[in-house]
Every structure is written in C-alpha cells, then in structure tokens.
Amino acid sequence: MWHKSVCVALVALATGYVFLLDPDLPDSVLEYISASYLYQLRGDRVSPESSMAAAWDSLIIQPAKQWSRVAVGVNACVDVILSGVKLLQALGLDSGGGRDHSVLHSTTDLKEAFSHFMGKGAAAERFFSDAASFHHVAQTASEYPGAQLYVGGNAALIGQKIAMNPDLKVMLCGPIGPKLHELLDENVIVPPKSMQELDEFHLILEYQAGEEWGQLRAPNANRFIFSHDLSNGAMNMLEVFVSSLEEFQPDLVVLSGLHMIEGQNKEVRQQRLLEAVAAISDIPTDVPVHLELASMTDPDLMSEIIHQQVFPLVDSIGLNEQELLFLTQAAAGPHAALTSWNGTPDVGVVSDILFWILKEHGRTPTKDSDLTRIHFHTLAYHVLATVDGYWANQVAAVAAGARVAGTQACATETIDASRVFLKAPREFATSRIGESSVVSLNPSEPVSEWHRDGISFHYTPVLVCRDPLRTVGLGDAISAEGLLYSEFSSQ
C-alpha cells in the first residue's frame, strides 16, 4: 500500500505545482486530477461520480399523480448553433476588449459583448436592433460549415423535452414557421393560429472550456445568444396561447418569453406586460403555471415582472444564477450589493435569495400569491425551494434535473462516469444571513434537504460534462425534467 500513498502525495504535489504555474487551467482539468484520479490511486472501486449516478437512479421515482396534458408557450424559433469565435473570425472581427451591451446595434457591439461573457464563462442573451446587419450575420452563420439547426426558444425546447414522454400530450404555441414545424416532435400539437410563413432565427455562439481567442480564455463552456426576433420580441402569440387552453384542457401550463420584450421601447413594453398579466389571469386557477425566466439586462423590466402581479400569478419559477442575482439586484433583495458571482455561486447566498423571493413574493398566510416553488440551476449544483404543503416528490425532481444536465450535455442516454466530474463544493453553509447549518457532500446520498420557516430546500450537485457537445437548452431541459417528476397540490 505504501507505493499508492507515495503516488497520491506526488500527484497532490504535482497538482499544486501545475496550478501555481497556470492558475487559469479549466476547472475540469483540476477536478480530474484532484478527484477521480486520486480515487483510482487509492484503490477505490467506485468513483464518486459513479456512486452519485447510481444513487440518483434509485431516488428518481415517478410522482403518485402525473401530468397528462401540458401546454407550453410562447417563445419559439430555429436555433443556428456554431462556434462563436469562428463566426466572428468569418465576419472579419479581431479579438479585443470585452464590454457588455444591453442591446446590440452593430457587429462591433456583438464582438465586445461576446468577449465579455466568454471571458467570464457566463451565458447571456441579447437583442440585435439592426435588421440588415443581423440578417448579414445570420446568413454568414447559417452557411458556415458545421453550423447546425435545432428547435429553439425556451417554450419550444421545454415542449420538445416533455414530448419525449409518450404518455403526455403537449401543445406548443409560438411563432412556428415551416422549418421549426419540421423539427418538432410528432407528439407536439401546434394550434393552426400559431403557424406563420417565415421562421424566426436565433444565433447561438458556443465556446468550449479553455478555448482561447486572442488574450481571452474561457473558464468553462457556455454560449452567447442573440437575435432580431420581432414576433417573440412582442410575445405576439400570448393571446393565441391562452385562448387555446380552453379546448386543450391542460393540467400544467409552462410559460416563457417575457424576457424577449426587453427589446421594445419602455411604453410598448409596459403595455405588453400589463396585457400579459391580464392573459395569465385568464388561466384557470386550479391549473399550475410554471414561468421560465431567461437572461435580462434591464432592471426596470425585472422589477416590473416581480411587482406588477406576474410572480403572484404563477405557481413555479425556473432560473439560473445570472437571473437570480439580477433579480435580487433589481428588487433590492438580499446580497444585492454583490456585483457578480466569483466562480461557483455560494449555496448560502443562493439559499438566502430563494428564501426571500418566496417570503416576499410567494404564498404566505398574509399574501394572496400562487408562487410556491423555485427551481434554481447553475453549472455545479441545483436547488429546489418550495413552500411546505404544495409540492411533493421534490427529491426525485431535483435529482432528475441534475441527471439530465449531465446526460444532455454529453449526449448520452445515461450518466457516463468517465465523462463527468464533480464541481460542487465539498461542504457549504445553508445561509449567510439566517440560521445556518453546514452540509457535507456524500456521493452515496446526493440530495440534501433543509428547512427554514415553512420553506423546504432540496439540493444536489451536478455531474458536469468534461467535454460538452451542446450547452444550449440545458436550463430548459432541467426545468422540464424537474416538472415531470413534480407533484402539485392546489390545496
């Protein structure tokens, strides 16, 4: 055994030396050296990744009462996916300093915004205001060798994922052109009024962990999305969607696309948001509504979504770390002074913000709100926060969401332990401002649970794909899978 101990010590020293020489190595490299390889050297028969995958499989059970008819709307498009660096090079753009732009007006803005988020390894979505310039970029992208066309838009992606379950009927409403209709699963029902002559195209610029462009180096894989999408930008299909519900009779409604109206001027946006509130109010109160948020930059829009009766009208919300931080900043919530996440988001900080959302804007004995569930996802871990008494089977739901993140990113049917790694903290505090406990990672029991003043938290790490084949739509797949395994009680 002594030679294995020596090997472990040497690898530990080598890891420290390599990190000293290049502290910006991709996390996947360091994780591989410091975790899985050490398990092998110690002679452990089962890696933590294998233990976690097996534990998930035993925890993920169907809810006692399952959905039968799911209505999804209202943003849908065709995604054109390709390498961001290669597209910008094809457009004749050189690498340079990164700078965020809330709206893109030119290819220079595009280059700067892409560089800004690639350097952070963060996802983002922006509106491209100039139609002629966008169509030139879109044509270059669609004709680029290796560019791929997929179903796009949060609603369409969630609908497509749910439609993989043959026992479910799925209705999708959005601006659906001929190419998108061709790409949709045959199990997806599209109302005739939802069809249009032309498709809406969104450009998805991907980058890989460690990918370099000039002085930039991406810390992890992610994507930058942009479009000149007027149909989705005005949520044109919202009223068609709501009017189709009476005939379809869903037992679950999934809504997304509010972020798309950010490209409108303030007056139009405010009017459209009021109309959206009125439309959502027409959905029968016994049918739960899940709202999927997406990347936004205008704090006024986020504040309006929170305060102008959108949150109280929905039962569930799905969001990632960028959207969660932006939400608390826009609404002056806890940890609002935090300007950005430093690496993996602190679980205690995330927990504090989720708790505040449900306490301030969710259902309580003194608040007439429907909001009782939030599904938070980030690269390293997921958290499901629920008001007690309204949602069941959340252990399975949070585990299912994490499992699909690993399988979809790696394009595998099941978790391949050799292609994933643990990025989650080995231990964490459950709060930074309230009563807290410390939770330690146990791969054999991957779902941790804690409670705080009538709200339950379910946490699980993610098995992160080392070399992801596709990052687009992961958040939508996570939310869809979490909903499929959730059981709702309207009380």
PDB file of N, CA and C in Angstrom, residues 34-95:
ATOM      1  N   SER A  34      -7.581  16.045  -9.229  1.00  0.00           N
ATOM      2  CA  SER A  34      -7.679  16.062  -7.776  1.00  0.00           C
ATOM      3  C   SER A  34      -8.756  15.170  -7.205  1.00  0.00           C
ATOM      4  N   ALA A  35      -9.682  14.672  -8.039  1.00  0.00           N
ATOM      5  CA  ALA A  35     -10.779  13.867  -7.507  1.00  0.00           C
ATOM      6  C   ALA A  35     -10.736  12.440  -8.018  1.00  0.00           C
ATOM      7  N   SER A  36     -11.188  12.254  -9.255  1.00  0.00           N
ATOM      8  CA  SER A  36     -11.342  10.899  -9.774  1.00  0.00           C
ATOM      9  C   SER A  36     -10.018  10.130  -9.791  1.00  0.00           C
ATOM     10  N   TYR A  37      -8.926  10.810 -10.186  1.00  0.00           N
ATOM     11  CA  TYR A  37      -7.658  10.105 -10.285  1.00  0.00           C
ATOM     12  C   TYR A  37      -7.171   9.660  -8.915  1.00  0.00           C
ATOM     13  N   LEU A  38      -7.390  10.491  -7.910  1.00  0.00           N
ATOM     14  CA  LEU A  38      -6.983  10.111  -6.560  1.00  0.00           C
ATOM     15  C   LEU A  38      -7.799   8.929  -6.046  1.00  0.00           C
ATOM     16  N   TYR A  39      -9.059   8.870  -6.402  1.00  0.00           N
ATOM     17  CA  TYR A  39      -9.876   7.715  -6.038  1.00  0.00           C
ATOM     18  C   TYR A  39      -9.287   6.441  -6.629  1.00  0.00           C
ATOM     19  N   GLN A  40      -8.864   6.523  -7.901  1.00  0.00           N
ATOM     20  CA  GLN A  40      -8.286   5.348  -8.550  1.00  0.00           C
ATOM     21  C   GLN A  40      -6.983   4.935  -7.871  1.00  0.00           C
ATOM     22  N   LEU A  41      -6.142   5.912  -7.534  1.00  0.00           N
ATOM     23  CA  LEU A  41      -4.863   5.598  -6.903  1.00  0.00           C
ATOM     24  C   LEU A  41      -5.047   4.947  -5.537  1.00  0.00           C
ATOM     25  N   ARG A  42      -6.077   5.389  -4.816  1.00  0.00           N
ATOM     26  CA  ARG A  42      -6.321   4.812  -3.501  1.00  0.00           C
ATOM     27  C   ARG A  42      -6.900   3.404  -3.593  1.00  0.00           C
ATOM     28  N   GLY A  43      -7.279   3.017  -4.811  1.00  0.00           N
ATOM     29  CA  GLY A  43      -7.827   1.686  -4.984  1.00  0.00           C
ATOM     30  C   GLY A  43      -9.316   1.603  -4.756  1.00  0.00           C
ATOM     31  N   ASP A  44     -10.010   2.768  -4.668  1.00  0.00           N
ATOM     32  CA  ASP A  44     -11.454   2.740  -4.504  1.00  0.00           C
ATOM     33  C   ASP A  44     -12.091   2.130  -5.750  1.00  0.00           C
ATOM     34  N   ARG A  45     -13.005   1.227  -5.541  1.00  0.00           N
ATOM     35  CA  ARG A  45     -13.615   0.537  -6.674  1.00  0.00           C
ATOM     36  C   ARG A  45     -14.645   1.393  -7.386  1.00  0.00           C
ATOM     37  N   VAL A  46     -15.293   2.285  -6.658  1.00  0.00           N
ATOM     38  CA  VAL A  46     -16.351   3.103  -7.238  1.00  0.00           C
ATOM     39  C   VAL A  46     -15.987   4.578  -7.084  1.00  0.00           C
ATOM     40  N   SER A  47     -16.008   5.311  -8.187  1.00  0.00           N
ATOM     41  CA  SER A  47     -15.714   6.741  -8.139  1.00  0.00           C
ATOM     42  C   SER A  47     -16.908   7.478  -7.550  1.00  0.00           C
ATOM     43  N   PRO A  48     -16.698   8.714  -7.041  1.00  0.00           N
ATOM     44  CA  PRO A  48     -17.833   9.485  -6.525  1.00  0.00           C
ATOM     45  C   PRO A  48     -18.875   9.752  -7.605  1.00  0.00           C
ATOM     46  N   GLU A  49     -18.423   9.916  -8.859  1.00  0.00           N
ATOM     47  CA  GLU A  49     -19.362  10.141  -9.955  1.00  0.00           C
ATOM     48  C   GLU A  49     -20.259   8.920 -10.168  1.00  0.00           C
ATOM     49  N   SER A  50     -19.675   7.729 -10.122  1.00  0.00           N
ATOM     50  CA  SER A  50     -20.473   6.505 -10.286  1.00  0.00           C
ATOM     51  C   SER A  50     -21.438   6.326  -9.124  1.00  0.00           C
ATOM     52  N   SER A  51     -20.970   6.594  -7.909  1.00  0.00           N
ATOM     53  CA  SER A  51     -21.832   6.473  -6.727  1.00  0.00           C
ATOM     54  C   SER A  51     -23.021   7.418  -6.824  1.00  0.00           C
ATOM     55  N   MET A  52     -22.759   8.643  -7.259  1.00  0.00           N
ATOM     56  CA  MET A  52     -23.830   9.627  -7.351  1.00  0.00           C
ATOM     57  C   MET A  52     -24.852   9.248  -8.415  1.00  0.00           C
ATOM     58  N   ALA A  53     -24.365   8.810  -9.570  1.00  0.00           N
ATOM     59  CA  ALA A  53     -25.276   8.418 -10.649  1.00  0.00           C
ATOM     60  C   ALA A  53     -26.176   7.266 -10.214  1.00  0.00           C
ATOM     61  N   ALA A  54     -25.593   6.290  -9.512  1.00  0.00           N
ATOM     62  CA  ALA A  54     -26.382   5.149  -9.026  1.00  0.00           C
ATOM     63  C   ALA A  54     -27.399   5.588  -7.974  1.00  0.00           C
ATOM     64  N   ALA A  55     -26.986   6.507  -7.107  1.00  0.00           N
ATOM     65  CA  ALA A  55     -27.899   6.997  -6.065  1.00  0.00           C
ATOM     66  C   ALA A  55     -29.064   7.756  -6.682  1.00  0.00           C
ATOM     67  N   TRP A  56     -28.783   8.583  -7.692  1.00  0.00           N
ATOM     68  CA  TRP A  56     -29.857   9.293  -8.392  1.00  0.00           C
ATOM     69  C   TRP A  56     -30.883   8.317  -8.961  1.00  0.00           C
ATOM     70  N   ASP A  57     -30.380   7.270  -9.611  1.00  0.00           N
ATOM     71  CA  ASP A  57     -31.282   6.308 -10.246  1.00  0.00           C
ATOM     72  C   ASP A  57     -32.252   5.695  -9.250  1.00  0.00           C
ATOM     73  N   SER A  58     -31.797   5.494  -8.025  1.00  0.00           N
ATOM     74  CA  SER A  58     -32.687   4.911  -7.009  1.00  0.00           C
ATOM     75  C   SER A  58     -33.644   5.956  -6.428  1.00  0.00           C
ATOM     76  N   LEU A  59     -33.257   7.229  -6.464  1.00  0.00           N
ATOM     77  CA  LEU A  59     -34.084   8.290  -5.897  1.00  0.00           C
ATOM     78  C   LEU A  59     -35.142   8.809  -6.867  1.00  0.00           C
ATOM     79  N   ILE A  60     -34.872   8.687  -8.158  1.00  0.00           N
ATOM     80  CA  ILE A  60     -35.762   9.275  -9.159  1.00  0.00           C
ATOM     81  C   ILE A  60     -36.929   8.330  -9.421  1.00  0.00           C
ATOM     82  N   ILE A  61     -38.036   8.619  -8.770  1.00  0.00           N
ATOM     83  CA  ILE A  61     -39.246   7.814  -8.910  1.00  0.00           C
ATOM     84  C   ILE A  61     -40.382   8.699  -9.424  1.00  0.00           C
ATOM     85  N   GLN A  62     -41.334   8.095 -10.104  1.00  0.00           N
ATOM     86  CA  GLN A  62     -42.461   8.844 -10.638  1.00  0.00           C
ATOM     87  C   GLN A  62     -43.350   9.351  -9.508  1.00  0.00           C
ATOM     88  N   PRO A  63     -43.937  10.540  -9.661  1.00  0.00           N
ATOM     89  CA  PRO A  63     -44.871  11.032  -8.647  1.00  0.00           C
ATOM     90  C   PRO A  63     -46.148  10.197  -8.645  1.00  0.00           C
ATOM     91  N   ALA A  64     -46.868  10.219  -7.526  1.00  0.00           N
ATOM     92  CA  ALA A  64     -48.108   9.453  -7.428  1.00  0.00           C
ATOM     93  C   ALA A  64     -49.138   9.944  -8.437  1.00  0.00           C
ATOM     94  N   LYS A  65     -49.176  11.264  -8.660  1.00  0.00           N
ATOM     95  CA  LYS A  65     -50.095  11.844  -9.634  1.00  0.00           C
ATOM     96  C   LYS A  65     -49.269  12.531 -10.713  1.00  0.00           C
ATOM     97  N   GLN A  66     -49.389  12.056 -11.944  1.00  0.00           N
ATOM     98  CA  GLN A  66     -48.575  12.578 -13.035  1.00  0.00           C
ATOM     99  C   GLN A  66     -49.402  13.474 -13.945  1.00  0.00           C
ATOM    100  N   TRP A  67     -48.693  14.377 -14.639  1.00  0.00           N
ATOM    101  CA  TRP A  67     -49.348  15.233 -15.628  1.00  0.00           C
ATOM    102  C   TRP A  67     -49.811  14.388 -16.811  1.00  0.00           C
ATOM    103  N   SER A  68     -50.874  14.829 -17.470  1.00  0.00           N
ATOM    104  CA  SER A  68     -51.338  14.135 -18.672  1.00  0.00           C
ATOM    105  C   SER A  68     -51.368  15.046 -19.891  1.00  0.00           C
ATOM    106  N   ARG A  69     -51.624  16.358 -19.678  1.00  0.00           N
ATOM    107  CA  ARG A  69     -51.703  17.313 -20.780  1.00  0.00           C
ATOM    108  C   ARG A  69     -50.964  18.596 -20.363  1.00  0.00           C
ATOM    109  N   VAL A  70     -49.929  18.950 -21.119  1.00  0.00           N
ATOM    110  CA  VAL A  70     -49.088  20.102 -20.784  1.00  0.00           C
ATOM    111  C   VAL A  70     -49.129  21.101 -21.940  1.00  0.00           C
ATOM    112  N   ALA A  71     -49.472  22.355 -21.625  1.00  0.00           N
ATOM    113  CA  ALA A  71     -49.480  23.431 -22.620  1.00  0.00           C
ATOM    114  C   ALA A  71     -48.262  24.314 -22.406  1.00  0.00           C
ATOM    115  N   VAL A  72     -47.525  24.587 -23.477  1.00  0.00           N
ATOM    116  CA  VAL A  72     -46.276  25.344 -23.389  1.00  0.00           C
ATOM    117  C   VAL A  72     -46.304  26.507 -24.383  1.00  0.00           C
ATOM    118  N   GLY A  73     -45.873  27.690 -23.961  1.00  0.00           N
ATOM    119  CA  GLY A  73     -45.767  28.851 -24.829  1.00  0.00           C
ATOM    120  C   GLY A  73     -44.930  29.925 -24.117  1.00  0.00           C
ATOM    121  N   VAL A  74     -44.450  30.973 -24.776  1.00  0.00           N
ATOM    122  CA  VAL A  74     -44.884  31.336 -26.108  1.00  0.00           C
ATOM    123  C   VAL A  74     -43.704  31.695 -27.036  1.00  0.00           C
ATOM    124  N   ASN A  75     -42.462  31.467 -26.606  1.00  0.00           N
ATOM    125  CA  ASN A  75     -41.339  31.817 -27.492  1.00  0.00           C
ATOM    126  C   ASN A  75     -40.795  30.560 -28.160  1.00  0.00           C
ATOM    127  N   ALA A  76     -40.660  30.653 -29.489  1.00  0.00           N
ATOM    128  CA  ALA A  76     -40.190  29.520 -30.281  1.00  0.00           C
ATOM    129  C   ALA A  76     -39.439  30.050 -31.497  1.00  0.00           C
ATOM    130  N   CYS A  77     -38.424  29.330 -31.918  1.00  0.00           N
ATOM    131  CA  CYS A  77     -37.613  29.781 -33.046  1.00  0.00           C
ATOM    132  C   CYS A  77     -36.762  28.616 -33.545  1.00  0.00           C
ATOM    133  N   VAL A  78     -35.946  28.895 -34.537  1.00  0.00           N
ATOM    134  CA  VAL A  78     -34.932  27.945 -35.004  1.00  0.00           C
ATOM    135  C   VAL A  78     -33.579  28.441 -34.518  1.00  0.00           C
ATOM    136  N   ASP A  79     -32.855  27.588 -33.809  1.00  0.00           N
ATOM    137  CA  ASP A  79     -31.516  27.929 -33.332  1.00  0.00           C
ATOM    138  C   ASP A  79     -30.475  27.555 -34.376  1.00  0.00           C
ATOM    139  N   VAL A  80     -29.619  28.492 -34.711  1.00  0.00           N
ATOM    140  CA  VAL A  80     -28.448  28.210 -35.545  1.00  0.00           C
ATOM    141  C   VAL A  80     -27.248  28.193 -34.611  1.00  0.00           C
ATOM    142  N   ILE A  81     -26.642  27.020 -34.455  1.00  0.00           N
ATOM    143  CA  ILE A  81     -25.590  26.834 -33.452  1.00  0.00           C
ATOM    144  C   ILE A  81     -24.242  26.619 -34.130  1.00  0.00           C
ATOM    145  N   LEU A  82     -23.258  27.372 -33.681  1.00  0.00           N
ATOM    146  CA  LEU A  82     -21.909  27.231 -34.217  1.00  0.00           C
ATOM    147  C   LEU A  82     -20.914  27.864 -33.254  1.00  0.00           C
ATOM    148  N   SER A  83     -19.634  27.705 -33.572  1.00  0.00           N
ATOM    149  CA  SER A  83     -18.572  28.286 -32.748  1.00  0.00           C
ATOM    150  C   SER A  83     -18.613  29.808 -32.831  1.00  0.00           C
ATOM    151  N   GLY A  84     -18.663  30.454 -31.664  1.00  0.00           N
ATOM    152  CA  GLY A  84     -18.688  31.905 -31.633  1.00  0.00           C
ATOM    153  C   GLY A  84     -17.423  32.526 -32.194  1.00  0.00           C
ATOM    154  N   VAL A  85     -16.283  31.986 -31.808  1.00  0.00           N
ATOM    155  CA  VAL A  85     -15.003  32.532 -32.269  1.00  0.00           C
ATOM    156  C   VAL A  85     -14.890  32.404 -33.789  1.00  0.00           C
ATOM    157  N   LYS A  86     -15.303  31.247 -34.333  1.00  0.00           N
ATOM    158  CA  LYS A  86     -15.183  31.042 -35.783  1.00  0.00           C
ATOM    159  C   LYS A  86     -16.122  31.955 -36.559  1.00  0.00           C
ATOM    160  N   LEU A  87     -17.316  32.201 -36.043  1.00  0.00           N
ATOM    161  CA  LEU A  87     -18.222  33.116 -36.735  1.00  0.00           C
ATOM    162  C   LEU A  87     -17.656  34.533 -36.740  1.00  0.00           C
ATOM    163  N   LEU A  88     -17.176  34.993 -35.600  1.00  0.00           N
ATOM    164  CA  LEU A  88     -16.636  36.349 -35.533  1.00  0.00           C
ATOM    165  C   LEU A  88     -15.411  36.503 -36.438  1.00  0.00           C
ATOM    166  N   GLN A  89     -14.612  35.443 -36.522  1.00  0.00           N
ATOM    167  CA  GLN A  89     -13.477  35.482 -37.450  1.00  0.00           C
ATOM    168  C   GLN A  89     -13.956  35.533 -38.894  1.00  0.00           C
ATOM    169  N   ALA A  90     -15.030  34.763 -39.201  1.00  0.00           N
ATOM    170  CA  ALA A  90     -15.585  34.764 -40.555  1.00  0.00           C
ATOM    171  C   ALA A  90     -16.158  36.131 -40.925  1.00  0.00           C
ATOM    172  N   LEU A  91     -16.588  36.878 -39.922  1.00  0.00           N
ATOM    173  CA  LEU A  91     -17.103  38.233 -40.148  1.00  0.00           C
ATOM    174  C   LEU A  91     -15.987  39.271 -40.229  1.00  0.00           C
ATOM    175  N   GLY A  92     -14.736  38.803 -40.085  1.00  0.00           N
ATOM    176  CA  GLY A  92     -13.585  39.700 -40.175  1.00  0.00           C
ATOM    177  C   GLY A  92     -13.327  40.482 -38.908  1.00  0.00           C
ATOM    178  N   LEU A  93     -13.799  39.979 -37.769  1.00  0.00           N
ATOM    179  CA  LEU A  93     -13.625  40.693 -36.496  1.00  0.00           C
ATOM    180  C   LEU A  93     -12.463  40.104 -35.717  1.00  0.00           C
ATOM    181  N   ASP A  94     -11.629  40.960 -35.162  1.00  0.00           N
ATOM    182  CA  ASP A  94     -10.495  40.538 -34.352  1.00  0.00           C
ATOM    183  C   ASP A  94     -10.877  40.536 -32.883  1.00  0.00           C
ATOM    184  N   SER A  95     -10.150  39.753 -32.100  1.00  0.00           N
ATOM    185  CA  SER A  95     -10.380  39.742 -30.656  1.00  0.00           C
ATOM    186  C   SER A  95      -9.980  41.088 -30.069  1.00  0.00           C
TER     187      SER A  95
END
